[in-house]
PDB file of C-alpha atoms in Angstrom:
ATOM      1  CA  UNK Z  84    -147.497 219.557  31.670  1.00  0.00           C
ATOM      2  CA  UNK Z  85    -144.118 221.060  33.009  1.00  0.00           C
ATOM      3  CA  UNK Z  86    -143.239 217.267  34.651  1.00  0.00           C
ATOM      4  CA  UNK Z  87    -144.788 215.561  30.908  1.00  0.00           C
ATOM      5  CA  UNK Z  88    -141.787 217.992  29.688  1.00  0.00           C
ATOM      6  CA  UNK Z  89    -139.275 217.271  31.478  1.00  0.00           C
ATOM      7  CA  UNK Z  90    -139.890 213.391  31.156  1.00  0.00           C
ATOM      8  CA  UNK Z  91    -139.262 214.177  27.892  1.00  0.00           C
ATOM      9  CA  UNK Z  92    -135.993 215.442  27.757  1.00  0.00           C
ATOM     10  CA  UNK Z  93    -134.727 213.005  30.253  1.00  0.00           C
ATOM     11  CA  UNK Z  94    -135.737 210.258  27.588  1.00  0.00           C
ATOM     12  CA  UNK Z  95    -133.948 212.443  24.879  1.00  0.00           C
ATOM     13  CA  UNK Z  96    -131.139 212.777  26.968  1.00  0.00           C
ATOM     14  CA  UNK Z  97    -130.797 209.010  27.971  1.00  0.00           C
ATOM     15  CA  UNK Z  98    -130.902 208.180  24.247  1.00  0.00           C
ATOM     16  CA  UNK Z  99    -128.001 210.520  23.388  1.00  0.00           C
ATOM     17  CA  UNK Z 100    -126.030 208.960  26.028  1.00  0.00           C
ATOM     18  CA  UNK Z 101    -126.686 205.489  24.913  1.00  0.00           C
ATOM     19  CA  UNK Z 102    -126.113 206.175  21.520  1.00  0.00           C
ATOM     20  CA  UNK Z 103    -121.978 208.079  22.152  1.00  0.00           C
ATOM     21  CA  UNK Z 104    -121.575 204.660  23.869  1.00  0.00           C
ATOM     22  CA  UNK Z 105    -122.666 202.471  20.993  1.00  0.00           C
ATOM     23  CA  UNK Z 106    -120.706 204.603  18.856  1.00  0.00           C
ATOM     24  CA  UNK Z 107    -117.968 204.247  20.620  1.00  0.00           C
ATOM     25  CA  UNK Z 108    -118.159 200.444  21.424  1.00  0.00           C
ATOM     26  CA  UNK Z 109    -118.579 200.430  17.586  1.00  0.00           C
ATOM     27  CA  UNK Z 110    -115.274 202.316  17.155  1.00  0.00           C
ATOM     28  CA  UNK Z 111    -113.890 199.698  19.287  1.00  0.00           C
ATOM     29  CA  UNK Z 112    -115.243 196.567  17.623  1.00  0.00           C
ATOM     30  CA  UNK Z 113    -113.650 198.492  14.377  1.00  0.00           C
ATOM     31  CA  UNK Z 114    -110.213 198.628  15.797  1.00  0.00           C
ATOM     32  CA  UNK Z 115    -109.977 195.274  17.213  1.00  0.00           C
ATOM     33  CA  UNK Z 116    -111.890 193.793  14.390  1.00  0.00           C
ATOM     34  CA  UNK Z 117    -108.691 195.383  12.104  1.00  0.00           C
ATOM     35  CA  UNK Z 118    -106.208 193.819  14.294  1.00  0.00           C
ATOM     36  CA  UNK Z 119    -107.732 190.981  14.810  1.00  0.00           C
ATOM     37  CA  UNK Z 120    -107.551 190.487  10.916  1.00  0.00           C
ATOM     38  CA  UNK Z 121    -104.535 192.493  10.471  1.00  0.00           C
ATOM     39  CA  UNK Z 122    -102.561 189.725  12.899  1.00  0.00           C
ATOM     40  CA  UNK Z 123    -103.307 186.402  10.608  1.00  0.00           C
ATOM     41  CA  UNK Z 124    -101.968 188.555   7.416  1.00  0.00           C
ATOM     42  CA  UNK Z 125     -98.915 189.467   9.427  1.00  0.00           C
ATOM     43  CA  UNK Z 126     -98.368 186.728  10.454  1.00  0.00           C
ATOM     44  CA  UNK Z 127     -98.497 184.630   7.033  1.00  0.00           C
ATOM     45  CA  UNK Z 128     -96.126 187.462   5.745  1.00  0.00           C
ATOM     46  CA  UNK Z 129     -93.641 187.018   8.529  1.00  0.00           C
ATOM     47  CA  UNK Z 130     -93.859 182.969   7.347  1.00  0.00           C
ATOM     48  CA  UNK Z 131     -93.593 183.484   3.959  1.00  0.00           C
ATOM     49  CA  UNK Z 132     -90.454 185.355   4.497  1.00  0.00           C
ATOM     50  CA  UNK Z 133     -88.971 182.291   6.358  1.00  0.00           C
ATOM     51  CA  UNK Z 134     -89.983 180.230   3.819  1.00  0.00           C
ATOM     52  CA  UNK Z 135     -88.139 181.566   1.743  1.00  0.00           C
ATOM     53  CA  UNK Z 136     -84.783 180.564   0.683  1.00  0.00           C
ATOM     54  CA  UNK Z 137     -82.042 182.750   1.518  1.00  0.00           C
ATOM     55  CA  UNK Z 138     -80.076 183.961  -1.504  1.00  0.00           C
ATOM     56  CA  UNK Z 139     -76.976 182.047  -2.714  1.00  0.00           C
ATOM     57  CA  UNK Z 140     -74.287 183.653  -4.830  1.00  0.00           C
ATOM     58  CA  UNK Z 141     -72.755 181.179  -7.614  1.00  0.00           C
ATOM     59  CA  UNK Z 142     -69.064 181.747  -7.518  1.00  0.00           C
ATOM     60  CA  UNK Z 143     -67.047 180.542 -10.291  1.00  0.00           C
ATOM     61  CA  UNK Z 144     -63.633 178.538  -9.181  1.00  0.00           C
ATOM     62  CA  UNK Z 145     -60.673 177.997 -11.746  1.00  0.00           C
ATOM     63  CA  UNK Z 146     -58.352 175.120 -11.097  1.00  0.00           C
ATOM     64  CA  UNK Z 147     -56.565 173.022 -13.697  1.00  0.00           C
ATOM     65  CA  UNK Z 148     -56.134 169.633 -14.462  1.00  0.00           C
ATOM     66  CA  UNK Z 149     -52.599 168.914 -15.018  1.00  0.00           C
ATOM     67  CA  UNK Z 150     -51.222 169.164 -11.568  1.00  0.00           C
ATOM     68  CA  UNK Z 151     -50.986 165.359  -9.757  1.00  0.00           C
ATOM     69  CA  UNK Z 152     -52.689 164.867  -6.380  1.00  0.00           C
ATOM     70  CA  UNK Z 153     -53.652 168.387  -6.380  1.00  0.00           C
ATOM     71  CA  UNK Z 154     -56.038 169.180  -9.204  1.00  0.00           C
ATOM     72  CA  UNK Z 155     -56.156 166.276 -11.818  1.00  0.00           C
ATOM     73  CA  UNK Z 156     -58.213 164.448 -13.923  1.00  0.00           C
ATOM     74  CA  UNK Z 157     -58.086 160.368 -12.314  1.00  0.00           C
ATOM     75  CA  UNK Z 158     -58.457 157.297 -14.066  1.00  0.00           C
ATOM     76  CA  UNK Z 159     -62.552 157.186 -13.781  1.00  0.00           C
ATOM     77  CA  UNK Z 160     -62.543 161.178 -15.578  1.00  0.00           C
ATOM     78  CA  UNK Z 161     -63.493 162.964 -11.990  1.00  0.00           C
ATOM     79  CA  UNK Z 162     -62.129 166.205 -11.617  1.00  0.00           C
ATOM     80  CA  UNK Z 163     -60.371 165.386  -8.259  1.00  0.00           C
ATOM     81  CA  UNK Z 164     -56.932 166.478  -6.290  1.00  0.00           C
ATOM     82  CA  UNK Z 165     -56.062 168.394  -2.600  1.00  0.00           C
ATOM     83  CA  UNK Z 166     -57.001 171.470  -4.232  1.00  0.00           C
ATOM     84  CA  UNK Z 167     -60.483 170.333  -5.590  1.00  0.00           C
ATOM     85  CA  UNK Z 168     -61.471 168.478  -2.622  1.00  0.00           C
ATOM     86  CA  UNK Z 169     -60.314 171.497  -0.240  1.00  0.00           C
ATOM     87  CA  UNK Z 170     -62.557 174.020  -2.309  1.00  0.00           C
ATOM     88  CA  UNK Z 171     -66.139 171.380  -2.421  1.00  0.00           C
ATOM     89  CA  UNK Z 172     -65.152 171.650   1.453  1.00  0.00           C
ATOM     90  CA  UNK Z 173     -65.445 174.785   1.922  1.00  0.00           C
ATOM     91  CA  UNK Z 174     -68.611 175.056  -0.015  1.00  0.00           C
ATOM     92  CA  UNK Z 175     -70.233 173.159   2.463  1.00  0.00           C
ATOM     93  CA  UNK Z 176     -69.753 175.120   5.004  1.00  0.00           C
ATOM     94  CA  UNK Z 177     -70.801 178.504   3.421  1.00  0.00           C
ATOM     95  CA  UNK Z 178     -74.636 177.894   2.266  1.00  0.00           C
ATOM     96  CA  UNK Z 179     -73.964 181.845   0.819  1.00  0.00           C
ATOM     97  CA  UNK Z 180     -72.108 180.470  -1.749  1.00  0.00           C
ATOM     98  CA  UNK Z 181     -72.563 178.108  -4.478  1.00  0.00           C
ATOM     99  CA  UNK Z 182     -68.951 177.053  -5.930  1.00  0.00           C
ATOM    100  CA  UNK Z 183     -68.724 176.443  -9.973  1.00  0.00           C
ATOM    101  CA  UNK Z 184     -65.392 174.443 -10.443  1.00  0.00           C
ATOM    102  CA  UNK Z 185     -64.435 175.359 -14.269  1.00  0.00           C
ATOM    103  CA  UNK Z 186     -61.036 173.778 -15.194  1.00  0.00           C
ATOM    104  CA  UNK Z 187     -58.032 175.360 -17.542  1.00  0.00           C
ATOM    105  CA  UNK Z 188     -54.425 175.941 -17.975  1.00  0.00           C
ATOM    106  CA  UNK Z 189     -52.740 177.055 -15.377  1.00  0.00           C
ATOM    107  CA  UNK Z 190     -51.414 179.802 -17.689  1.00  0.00           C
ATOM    108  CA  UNK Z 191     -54.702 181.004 -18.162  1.00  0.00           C
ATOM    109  CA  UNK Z 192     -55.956 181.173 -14.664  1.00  0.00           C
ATOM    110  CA  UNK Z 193     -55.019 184.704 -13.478  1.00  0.00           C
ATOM    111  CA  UNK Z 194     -56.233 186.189 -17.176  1.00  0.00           C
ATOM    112  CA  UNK Z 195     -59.246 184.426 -16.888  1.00  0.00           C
ATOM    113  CA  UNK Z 196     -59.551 185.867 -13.172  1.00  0.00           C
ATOM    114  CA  UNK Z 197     -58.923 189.744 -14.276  1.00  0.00           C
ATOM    115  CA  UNK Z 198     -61.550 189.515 -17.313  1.00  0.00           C
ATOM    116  CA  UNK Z 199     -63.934 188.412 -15.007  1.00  0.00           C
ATOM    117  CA  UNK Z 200     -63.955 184.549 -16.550  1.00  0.00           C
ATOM    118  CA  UNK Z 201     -63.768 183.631 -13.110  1.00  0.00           C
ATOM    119  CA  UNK Z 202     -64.071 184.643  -9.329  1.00  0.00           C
ATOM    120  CA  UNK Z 203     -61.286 182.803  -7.719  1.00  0.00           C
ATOM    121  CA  UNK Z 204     -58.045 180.940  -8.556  1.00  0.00           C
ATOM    122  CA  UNK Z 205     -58.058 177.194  -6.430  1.00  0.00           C
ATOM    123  CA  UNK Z 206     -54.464 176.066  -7.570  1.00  0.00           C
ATOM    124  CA  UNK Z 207     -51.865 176.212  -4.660  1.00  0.00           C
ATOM    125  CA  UNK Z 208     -51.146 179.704  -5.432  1.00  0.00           C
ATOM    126  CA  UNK Z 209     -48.324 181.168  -3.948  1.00  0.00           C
ATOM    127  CA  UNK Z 210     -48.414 184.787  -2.392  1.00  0.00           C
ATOM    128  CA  UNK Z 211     -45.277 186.992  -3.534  1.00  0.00           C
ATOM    129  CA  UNK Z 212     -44.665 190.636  -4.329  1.00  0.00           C
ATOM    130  CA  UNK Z 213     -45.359 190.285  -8.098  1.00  0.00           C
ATOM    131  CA  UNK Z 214     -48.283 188.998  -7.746  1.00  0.00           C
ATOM    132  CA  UNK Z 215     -49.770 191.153  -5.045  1.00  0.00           C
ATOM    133  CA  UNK Z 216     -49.232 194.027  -7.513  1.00  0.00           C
ATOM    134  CA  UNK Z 217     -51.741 192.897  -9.198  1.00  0.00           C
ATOM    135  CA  UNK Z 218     -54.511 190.542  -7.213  1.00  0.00           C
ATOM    136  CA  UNK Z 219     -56.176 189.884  -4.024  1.00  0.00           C
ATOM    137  CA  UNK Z 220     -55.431 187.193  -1.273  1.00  0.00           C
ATOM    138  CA  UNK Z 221     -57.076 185.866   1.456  1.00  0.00           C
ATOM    139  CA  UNK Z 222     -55.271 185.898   5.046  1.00  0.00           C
ATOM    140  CA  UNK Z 223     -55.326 182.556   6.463  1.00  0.00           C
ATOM    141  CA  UNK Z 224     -52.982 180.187   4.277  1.00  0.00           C
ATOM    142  CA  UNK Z 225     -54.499 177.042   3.571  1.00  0.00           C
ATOM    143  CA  UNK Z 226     -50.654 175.441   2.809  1.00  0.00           C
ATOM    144  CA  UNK Z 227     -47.234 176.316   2.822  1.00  0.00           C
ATOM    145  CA  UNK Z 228     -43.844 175.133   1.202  1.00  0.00           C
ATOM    146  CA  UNK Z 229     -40.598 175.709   0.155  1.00  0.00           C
ATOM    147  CA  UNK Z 230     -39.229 175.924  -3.292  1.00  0.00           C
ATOM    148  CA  UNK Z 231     -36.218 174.357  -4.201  1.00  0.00           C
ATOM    149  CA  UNK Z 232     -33.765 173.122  -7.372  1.00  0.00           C
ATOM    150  CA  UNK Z 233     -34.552 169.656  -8.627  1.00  0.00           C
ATOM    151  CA  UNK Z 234     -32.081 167.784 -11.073  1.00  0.00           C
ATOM    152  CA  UNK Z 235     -31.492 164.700 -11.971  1.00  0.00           C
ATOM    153  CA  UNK Z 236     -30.026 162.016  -9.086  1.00  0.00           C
ATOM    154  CA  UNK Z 237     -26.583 161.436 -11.194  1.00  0.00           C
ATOM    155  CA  UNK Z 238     -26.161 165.175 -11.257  1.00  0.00           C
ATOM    156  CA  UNK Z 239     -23.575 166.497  -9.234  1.00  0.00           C
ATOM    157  CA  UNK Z 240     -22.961 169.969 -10.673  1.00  0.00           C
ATOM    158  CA  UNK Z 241     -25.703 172.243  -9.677  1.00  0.00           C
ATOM    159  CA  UNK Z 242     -26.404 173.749  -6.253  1.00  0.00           C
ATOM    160  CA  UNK Z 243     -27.487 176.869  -6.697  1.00  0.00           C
ATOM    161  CA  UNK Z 244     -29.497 179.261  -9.570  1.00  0.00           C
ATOM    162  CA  UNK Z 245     -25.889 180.412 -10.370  1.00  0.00           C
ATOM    163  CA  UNK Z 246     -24.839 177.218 -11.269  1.00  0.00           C
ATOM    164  CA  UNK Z 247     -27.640 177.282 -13.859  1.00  0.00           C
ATOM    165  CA  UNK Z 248     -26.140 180.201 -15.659  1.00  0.00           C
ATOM    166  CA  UNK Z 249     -26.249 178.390 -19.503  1.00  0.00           C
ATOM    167  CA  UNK Z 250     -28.734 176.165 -18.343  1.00  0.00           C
ATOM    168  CA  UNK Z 251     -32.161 174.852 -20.023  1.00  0.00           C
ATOM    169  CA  UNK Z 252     -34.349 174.991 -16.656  1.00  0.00           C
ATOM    170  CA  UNK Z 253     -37.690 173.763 -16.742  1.00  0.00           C
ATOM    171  CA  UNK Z 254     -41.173 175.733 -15.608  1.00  0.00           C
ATOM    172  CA  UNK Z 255     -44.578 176.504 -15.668  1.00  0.00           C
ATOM    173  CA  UNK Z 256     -45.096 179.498 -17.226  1.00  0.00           C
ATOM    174  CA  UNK Z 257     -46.950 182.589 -14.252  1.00  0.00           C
ATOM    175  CA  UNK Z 258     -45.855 179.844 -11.905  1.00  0.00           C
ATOM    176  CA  UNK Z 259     -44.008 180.947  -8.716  1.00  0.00           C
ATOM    177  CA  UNK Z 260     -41.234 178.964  -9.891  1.00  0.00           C
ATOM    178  CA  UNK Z 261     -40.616 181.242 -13.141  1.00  0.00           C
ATOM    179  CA  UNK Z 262     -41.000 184.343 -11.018  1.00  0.00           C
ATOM    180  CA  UNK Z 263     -38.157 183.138  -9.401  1.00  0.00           C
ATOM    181  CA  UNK Z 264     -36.273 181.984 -12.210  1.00  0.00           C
ATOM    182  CA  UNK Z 265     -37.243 185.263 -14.488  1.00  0.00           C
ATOM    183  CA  UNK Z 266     -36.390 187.900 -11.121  1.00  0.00           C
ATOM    184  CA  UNK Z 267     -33.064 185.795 -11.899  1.00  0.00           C
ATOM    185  CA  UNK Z 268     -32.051 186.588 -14.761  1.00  0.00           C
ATOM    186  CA  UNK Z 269     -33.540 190.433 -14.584  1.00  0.00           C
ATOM    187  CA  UNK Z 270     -30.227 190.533 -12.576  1.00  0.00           C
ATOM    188  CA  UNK Z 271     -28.149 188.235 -14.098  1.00  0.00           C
ATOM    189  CA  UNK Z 272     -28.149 189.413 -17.848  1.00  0.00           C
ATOM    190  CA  UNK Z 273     -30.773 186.325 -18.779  1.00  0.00           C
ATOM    191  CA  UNK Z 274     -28.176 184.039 -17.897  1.00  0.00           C
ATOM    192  CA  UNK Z 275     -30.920 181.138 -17.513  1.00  0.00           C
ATOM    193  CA  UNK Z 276     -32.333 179.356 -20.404  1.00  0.00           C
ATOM    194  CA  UNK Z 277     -35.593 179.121 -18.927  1.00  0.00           C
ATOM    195  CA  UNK Z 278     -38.121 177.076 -20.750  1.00  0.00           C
ATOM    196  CA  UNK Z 279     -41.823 177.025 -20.687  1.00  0.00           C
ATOM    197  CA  UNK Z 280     -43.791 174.002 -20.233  1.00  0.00           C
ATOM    198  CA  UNK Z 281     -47.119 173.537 -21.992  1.00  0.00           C
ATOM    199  CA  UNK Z 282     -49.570 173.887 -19.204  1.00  0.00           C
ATOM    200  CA  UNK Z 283     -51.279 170.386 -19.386  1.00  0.00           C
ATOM    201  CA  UNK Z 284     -47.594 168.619 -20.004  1.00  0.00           C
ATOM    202  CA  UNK Z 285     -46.987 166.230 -17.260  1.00  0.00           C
ATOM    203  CA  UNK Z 286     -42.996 165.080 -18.694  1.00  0.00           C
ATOM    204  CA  UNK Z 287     -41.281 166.832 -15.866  1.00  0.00           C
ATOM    205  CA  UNK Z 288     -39.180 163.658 -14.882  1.00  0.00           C
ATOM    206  CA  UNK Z 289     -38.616 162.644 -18.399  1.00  0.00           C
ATOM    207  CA  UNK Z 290     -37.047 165.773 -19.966  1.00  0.00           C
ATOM    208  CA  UNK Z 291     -34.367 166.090 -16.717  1.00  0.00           C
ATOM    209  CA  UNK Z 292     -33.731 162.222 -16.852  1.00  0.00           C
ATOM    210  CA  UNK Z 293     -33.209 162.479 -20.628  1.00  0.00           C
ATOM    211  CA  UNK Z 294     -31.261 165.746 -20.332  1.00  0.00           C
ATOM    212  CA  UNK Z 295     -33.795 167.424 -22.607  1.00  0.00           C
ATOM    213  CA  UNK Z 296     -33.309 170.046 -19.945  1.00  0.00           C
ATOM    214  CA  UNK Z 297     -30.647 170.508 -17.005  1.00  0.00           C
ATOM    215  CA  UNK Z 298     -33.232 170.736 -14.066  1.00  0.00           C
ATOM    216  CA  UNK Z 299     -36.542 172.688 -12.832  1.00  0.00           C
ATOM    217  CA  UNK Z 300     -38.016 174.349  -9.779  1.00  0.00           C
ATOM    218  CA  UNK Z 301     -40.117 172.790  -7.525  1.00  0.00           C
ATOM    219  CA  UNK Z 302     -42.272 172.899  -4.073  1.00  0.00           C
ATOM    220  CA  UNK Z 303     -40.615 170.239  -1.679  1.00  0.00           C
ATOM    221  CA  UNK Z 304     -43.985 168.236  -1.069  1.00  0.00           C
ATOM    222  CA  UNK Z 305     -44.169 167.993  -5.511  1.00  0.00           C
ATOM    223  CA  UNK Z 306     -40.715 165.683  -6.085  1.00  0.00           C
ATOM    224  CA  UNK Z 307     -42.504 162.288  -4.048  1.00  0.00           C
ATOM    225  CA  UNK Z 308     -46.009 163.039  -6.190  1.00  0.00           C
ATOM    226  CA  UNK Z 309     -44.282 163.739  -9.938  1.00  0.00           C
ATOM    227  CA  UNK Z 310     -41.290 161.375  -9.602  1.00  0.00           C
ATOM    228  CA  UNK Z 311     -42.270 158.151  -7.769  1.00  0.00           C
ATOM    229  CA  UNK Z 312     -39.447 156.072  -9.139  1.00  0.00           C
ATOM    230  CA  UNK Z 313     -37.102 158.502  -7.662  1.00  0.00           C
ATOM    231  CA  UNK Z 314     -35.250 159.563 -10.673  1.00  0.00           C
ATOM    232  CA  UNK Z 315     -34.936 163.390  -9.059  1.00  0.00           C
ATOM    233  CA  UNK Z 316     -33.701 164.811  -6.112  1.00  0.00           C
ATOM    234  CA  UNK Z 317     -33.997 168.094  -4.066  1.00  0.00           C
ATOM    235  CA  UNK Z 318     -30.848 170.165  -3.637  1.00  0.00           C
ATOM    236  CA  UNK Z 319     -29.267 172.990  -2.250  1.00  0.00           C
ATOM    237  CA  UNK Z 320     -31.142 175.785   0.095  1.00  0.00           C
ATOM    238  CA  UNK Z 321     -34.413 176.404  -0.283  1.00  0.00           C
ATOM    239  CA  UNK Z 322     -35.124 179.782  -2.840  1.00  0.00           C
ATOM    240  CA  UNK Z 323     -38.280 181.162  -1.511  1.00  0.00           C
ATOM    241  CA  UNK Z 324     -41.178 179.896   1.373  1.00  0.00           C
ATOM    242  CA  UNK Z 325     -44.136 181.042   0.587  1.00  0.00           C
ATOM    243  CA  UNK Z 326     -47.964 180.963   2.295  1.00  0.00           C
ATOM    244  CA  UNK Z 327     -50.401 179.151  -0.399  1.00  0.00           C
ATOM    245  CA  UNK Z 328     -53.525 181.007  -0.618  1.00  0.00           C
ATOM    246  CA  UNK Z 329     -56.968 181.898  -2.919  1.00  0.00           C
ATOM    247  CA  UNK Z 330     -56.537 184.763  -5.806  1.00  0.00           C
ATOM    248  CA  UNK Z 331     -59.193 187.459  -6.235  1.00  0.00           C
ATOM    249  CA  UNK Z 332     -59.317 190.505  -7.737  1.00  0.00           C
ATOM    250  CA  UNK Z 333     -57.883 193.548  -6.267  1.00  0.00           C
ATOM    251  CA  UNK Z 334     -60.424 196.349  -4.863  1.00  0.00           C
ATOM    252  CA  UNK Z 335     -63.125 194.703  -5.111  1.00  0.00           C
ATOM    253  CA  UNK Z 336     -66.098 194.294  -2.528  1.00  0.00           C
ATOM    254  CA  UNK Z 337     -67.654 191.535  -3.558  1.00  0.00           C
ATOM    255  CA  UNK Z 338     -64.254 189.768  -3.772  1.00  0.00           C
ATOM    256  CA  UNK Z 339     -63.285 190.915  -0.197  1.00  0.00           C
ATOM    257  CA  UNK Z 340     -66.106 189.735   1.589  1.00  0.00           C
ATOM    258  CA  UNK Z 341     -66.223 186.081  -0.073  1.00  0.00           C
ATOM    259  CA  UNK Z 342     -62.543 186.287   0.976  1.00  0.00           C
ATOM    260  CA  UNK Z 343     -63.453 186.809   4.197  1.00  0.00           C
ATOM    261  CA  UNK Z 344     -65.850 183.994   4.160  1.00  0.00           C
ATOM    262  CA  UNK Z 345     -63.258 181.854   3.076  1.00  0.00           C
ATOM    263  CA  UNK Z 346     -60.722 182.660   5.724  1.00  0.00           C
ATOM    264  CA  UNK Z 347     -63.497 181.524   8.245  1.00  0.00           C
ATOM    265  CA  UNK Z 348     -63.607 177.919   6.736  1.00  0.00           C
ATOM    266  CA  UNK Z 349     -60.477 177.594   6.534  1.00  0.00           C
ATOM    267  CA  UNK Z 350     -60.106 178.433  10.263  1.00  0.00           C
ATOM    268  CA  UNK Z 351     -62.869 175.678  10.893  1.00  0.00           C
ATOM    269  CA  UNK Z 352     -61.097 172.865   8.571  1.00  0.00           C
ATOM    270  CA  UNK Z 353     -57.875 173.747  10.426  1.00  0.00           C
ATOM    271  CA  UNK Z 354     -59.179 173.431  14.036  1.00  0.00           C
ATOM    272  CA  UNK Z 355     -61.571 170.318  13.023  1.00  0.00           C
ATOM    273  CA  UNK Z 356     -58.605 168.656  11.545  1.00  0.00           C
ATOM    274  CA  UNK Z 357     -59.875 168.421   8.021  1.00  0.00           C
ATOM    275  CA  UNK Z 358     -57.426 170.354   6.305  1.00  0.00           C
ATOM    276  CA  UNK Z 359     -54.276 168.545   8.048  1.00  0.00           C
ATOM    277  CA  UNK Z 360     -56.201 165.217   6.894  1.00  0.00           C
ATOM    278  CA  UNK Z 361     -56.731 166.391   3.444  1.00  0.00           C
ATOM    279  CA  UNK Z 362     -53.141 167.473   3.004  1.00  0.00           C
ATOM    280  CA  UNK Z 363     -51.884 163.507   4.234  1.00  0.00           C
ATOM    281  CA  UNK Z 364     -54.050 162.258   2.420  1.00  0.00           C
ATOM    282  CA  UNK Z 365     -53.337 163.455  -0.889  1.00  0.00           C
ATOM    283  CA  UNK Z 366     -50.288 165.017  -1.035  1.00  0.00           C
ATOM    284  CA  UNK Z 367     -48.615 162.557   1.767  1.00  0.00           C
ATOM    285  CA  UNK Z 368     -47.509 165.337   4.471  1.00  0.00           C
ATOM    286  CA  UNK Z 369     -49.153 168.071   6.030  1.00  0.00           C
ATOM    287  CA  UNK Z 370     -47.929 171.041   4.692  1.00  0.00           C
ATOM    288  CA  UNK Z 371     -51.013 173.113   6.318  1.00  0.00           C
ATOM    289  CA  UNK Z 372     -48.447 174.568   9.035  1.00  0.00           C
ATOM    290  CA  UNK Z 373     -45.410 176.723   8.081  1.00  0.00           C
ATOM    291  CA  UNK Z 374     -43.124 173.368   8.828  1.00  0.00           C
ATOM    292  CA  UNK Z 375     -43.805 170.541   6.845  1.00  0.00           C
ATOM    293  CA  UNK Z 376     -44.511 167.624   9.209  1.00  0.00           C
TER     294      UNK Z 376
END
């Protein structure tokens, strides 16, 4: 009887034991059942997320179309120029951005750029201390020039802005060239007749020739590019060199960090020679260096 007993409870006891270890092989097959199922779903999450496209910010570009070889409208209606084909550049090499060229005067640019109209002024801007009042500019130039007096090539009498005191001189109106003109006469009792051009008026060479006006302002790469039949010329030292740089608005993050962006490409156009190549090619020097080759 006793032994019949304790057969018993050895059989009881073996069961128990087998059945913790079928729970816990169970527990087991549970756990690596859930990651075996768990790593296919991560796994098509982590590819999904590759899949899909990175996020591209649309930035809107103003440029004009009155400005020869730099941002113009050519004889087949393409918006074209050094300045236009610079910027589609540089949109190639930041798949971040996505660069909206919309075209307008040139008086209208920096308005349009503070009301949020647009996010960045392409339009061989110069930097000076006016306009860094009020805006934002990138650090790495992407051209630089010299201003100077033009007149016509029979005129003799003018060398300097003083000897355009009673003078009509000719300029774009928020141009670097007025600043210069309009700091002038802040000084000199308005003793400058400066007059405004209409923004898309190309008659630079025509009103000086003519004598409509006595003379204008101009960078030293514009004079080959506005006046081929050479009915202009240069004179006197220059009145201001200035680095040619992107506008943005001031204190803003956004506007900093595509700036920043910006200042990269730049650095790769310069090193891979594209810039210095672009420059030649449309505006007949490089003027991507501080000395105009």
């Amino acid at each position: 009887m006793k032994k019949t007993i304790l057969l018993a409870n050895l059989l009881i006891l073996t069961l128990a034991i087998a059945g913790c270890g079928t729970n816990n092989n169970s527990a087991n097959s549970s756990k690596s059942g859930n990651a075996a199922e768990a790593a296919p779903q991560a796994s098509a999450e982590a590819s999904a997320a590759a899949d899909e496209p990175a996020k591209v910010t649309k930035i809107v570009v103003g440029t004009g179309t009155g400005f020869p070889k730099v941002c113009f409208i050519d004889e087949n209606g393409k918006l074209t120029g050094f300045d236009v084909e610079l910027i589609k550049e540089i949109d190639n090499r930041l798949p971040q951005y996505e660069f909206d060229l919309q075209t307008m005067d040139f008086s209208n640019l920096l308005l349009s750029l503070e009301t949020k109209k647009i996010d960045l002024v392409a339009h061989v801007m110069e930097k000076n201390p006016e306009r860094e009042q009020k805006y934002s500019f990138n650090k790495e130039a992407y051209a630089h020039w010299r201003n100077r007096i033009v007149v016509a090539k029979d005129n003799d009498s003018i060398h300097s802005l003083d000897d355009l005191k009673g003078k009509k001189v000719l300029t774009g109106a928020t141009s670097a060239e007025a600043q210069i003109l309009e700091n002038y006469n802040k000084e000199h009792d308005n003793a400058i007749n400066i007059v405004y051009q209409n923004g898309a008026a190309n008659d630079t060479v025509s009103q000086i020739s003519s004598g409509r006006v006595d003379a204008t302002l101009a960078a030293d790469f514009v004079l080959p590019i506005i006046d081929p039949q050479n009915k202009l010329k240069a004179i006197g030292d220059e009145l201001s060199s200035a680095d040619i740089l992107y506008v943005f608005r001031k204190n803003d993050a956004d506007s900093q960090k595509l700036s920043d962006a910006i200042d990269g490409a730049i650095k790769e156009l310069k090193a891979d020679g594209t810039l210095g190549k672009l420059s030649t090619e449309w505006l007949g020097a490089d003027v991507t260096a501080t000395t105009v080759k």
